[in-house]
């Protein structure tokens, strides 16, 4: 059984017991959160696809950790113009342990 959820402007395919990294969520470590934006639930041959959300479906997850991804280096250059610009970015994330998927 798996579900497709939406959080932080992105969609994730999750199953019970998986760990995923999503955009930062304001929650404490160890806290259980409920994600109610479920786009689809698949259980064997049963496909339950929402329009746009599946009504009554929820995914429970536990916050495992907060952190930052690896640095992404941005380098811009215009040839022959003596223009170079360097920039870096580290995106914050929240790691979730997926628990129960309820329909």
Short mmCIF file of C-alpha atoms in Angstrom, two decimals:
data_model
loop_
_atom_site.label_atom_id
_atom_site.label_comp_id
_atom_site.label_asym_id
_atom_site.label_seq_id
_atom_site.Cartn_x
_atom_site.Cartn_y
_atom_site.Cartn_z
CA UNK A 1 0.00 0.00 0.00
CA UNK A 2 1.29 3.44 -0.87
CA UNK A 3 0.02 6.99 -1.15
CA UNK A 4 0.92 10.12 -3.08
CA UNK A 5 1.04 13.16 -0.81
CA UNK A 6 1.62 16.84 -1.38
CA UNK A 7 3.70 18.94 1.00
CA UNK A 8 5.93 21.95 0.49
CA UNK A 9 4.76 22.37 -3.11
CA UNK A 10 6.07 18.93 -4.11
CA UNK A 11 4.53 15.48 -4.46
CA UNK A 12 5.95 12.36 -2.82
CA UNK A 13 5.15 8.66 -3.20
CA UNK A 14 5.23 7.22 0.32
CA UNK A 15 4.70 3.83 1.91
CA UNK A 16 4.51 2.83 5.55
CA UNK A 17 7.93 2.60 7.20
CA UNK A 18 9.79 4.82 4.71
CA UNK A 19 11.90 7.86 5.56
CA UNK A 20 11.61 10.91 3.31
CA UNK A 21 13.10 14.40 3.30
CA UNK A 22 10.60 17.18 2.67
CA UNK A 23 10.68 20.97 2.79
CA UNK A 24 11.06 22.25 6.34
CA UNK A 25 8.00 21.82 8.56
CA UNK A 26 7.61 23.75 11.81
CA UNK A 27 7.41 20.78 14.19
CA UNK A 28 9.54 19.43 17.02
CA UNK A 29 11.64 16.27 16.73
CA UNK A 30 9.60 13.26 17.81
CA UNK A 31 6.30 15.01 17.16
CA UNK A 32 3.68 13.14 15.13
CA UNK A 33 2.13 15.12 12.29
CA UNK A 34 -0.85 14.33 10.08
CA UNK A 35 -0.67 15.07 6.35
CA UNK A 36 -4.16 15.45 4.94
CA UNK A 37 -3.25 16.48 1.39
CA UNK A 38 -3.39 12.98 -0.10
CA UNK A 39 -3.67 12.89 -3.91
CA UNK A 40 -3.94 9.12 -4.41
CA UNK A 41 -4.00 5.88 -2.43
CA UNK A 42 -3.13 2.52 -4.01
CA UNK A 43 -3.80 -0.75 -2.17
CA UNK A 44 -3.05 -3.72 -4.39
CA UNK A 45 -5.53 -3.51 -7.27
CA UNK A 46 -7.58 -0.74 -5.66
CA UNK A 47 -6.73 2.70 -7.00
CA UNK A 48 -8.30 5.65 -5.20
CA UNK A 49 -7.42 8.87 -7.00
CA UNK A 50 -8.74 12.18 -5.74
CA UNK A 51 -9.96 15.17 -7.69
CA UNK A 52 -7.71 16.81 -6.52
CA UNK A 53 -7.60 15.24 -3.02
CA UNK A 54 -8.88 11.93 -1.65
CA UNK A 55 -11.54 12.83 0.90
CA UNK A 56 -10.91 11.45 4.39
CA UNK A 57 -7.46 10.07 3.58
CA UNK A 58 -4.56 10.93 5.91
CA UNK A 59 -0.93 9.96 6.34
CA UNK A 60 0.64 9.96 9.81
CA UNK A 61 4.34 10.73 10.05
CA UNK A 62 6.87 11.30 12.83
CA UNK A 63 9.52 14.02 12.64
CA UNK A 64 12.94 12.35 12.83
CA UNK A 65 15.33 15.25 12.22
CA UNK A 66 15.85 18.72 10.79
CA UNK A 67 18.86 19.69 8.71
CA UNK A 68 20.26 21.25 5.58
CA UNK A 69 21.01 19.65 2.22
CA UNK A 70 24.42 19.85 0.58
CA UNK A 71 25.48 23.20 -0.79
CA UNK A 72 24.45 24.04 -4.33
CA UNK A 73 27.01 26.32 -5.95
CA UNK A 74 25.77 28.93 -8.41
CA UNK A 75 28.32 30.47 -10.79
CA UNK A 76 27.35 33.08 -13.36
CA UNK A 77 29.76 34.44 -15.93
CA UNK A 78 29.62 36.64 -19.01
CA UNK A 79 32.54 36.01 -21.28
CA UNK A 80 34.72 38.96 -22.24
CA UNK A 81 32.75 41.30 -19.92
CA UNK A 82 34.77 40.81 -16.73
CA UNK A 83 31.64 39.63 -14.90
CA UNK A 84 31.71 36.70 -12.52
CA UNK A 85 29.30 36.04 -9.69
CA UNK A 86 29.50 33.23 -7.15
CA UNK A 87 26.69 32.25 -4.83
CA UNK A 88 25.80 29.26 -2.66
CA UNK A 89 22.58 27.89 -1.21
CA UNK A 90 21.70 25.22 1.35
CA UNK A 91 18.03 24.24 1.50
CA UNK A 92 16.53 23.28 4.87
CA UNK A 93 14.68 19.98 5.18
CA UNK A 94 12.68 17.90 7.65
CA UNK A 95 13.13 14.13 7.69
CA UNK A 96 9.89 12.19 8.25
CA UNK A 97 9.27 8.55 9.21
CA UNK A 98 6.00 7.52 7.54
CA UNK A 99 3.59 5.68 9.78
CA UNK A 100 0.02 4.67 8.99
CA UNK A 101 -1.88 5.46 5.81
CA UNK A 102 -5.59 5.80 6.56
CA UNK A 103 -8.26 5.96 3.87
#
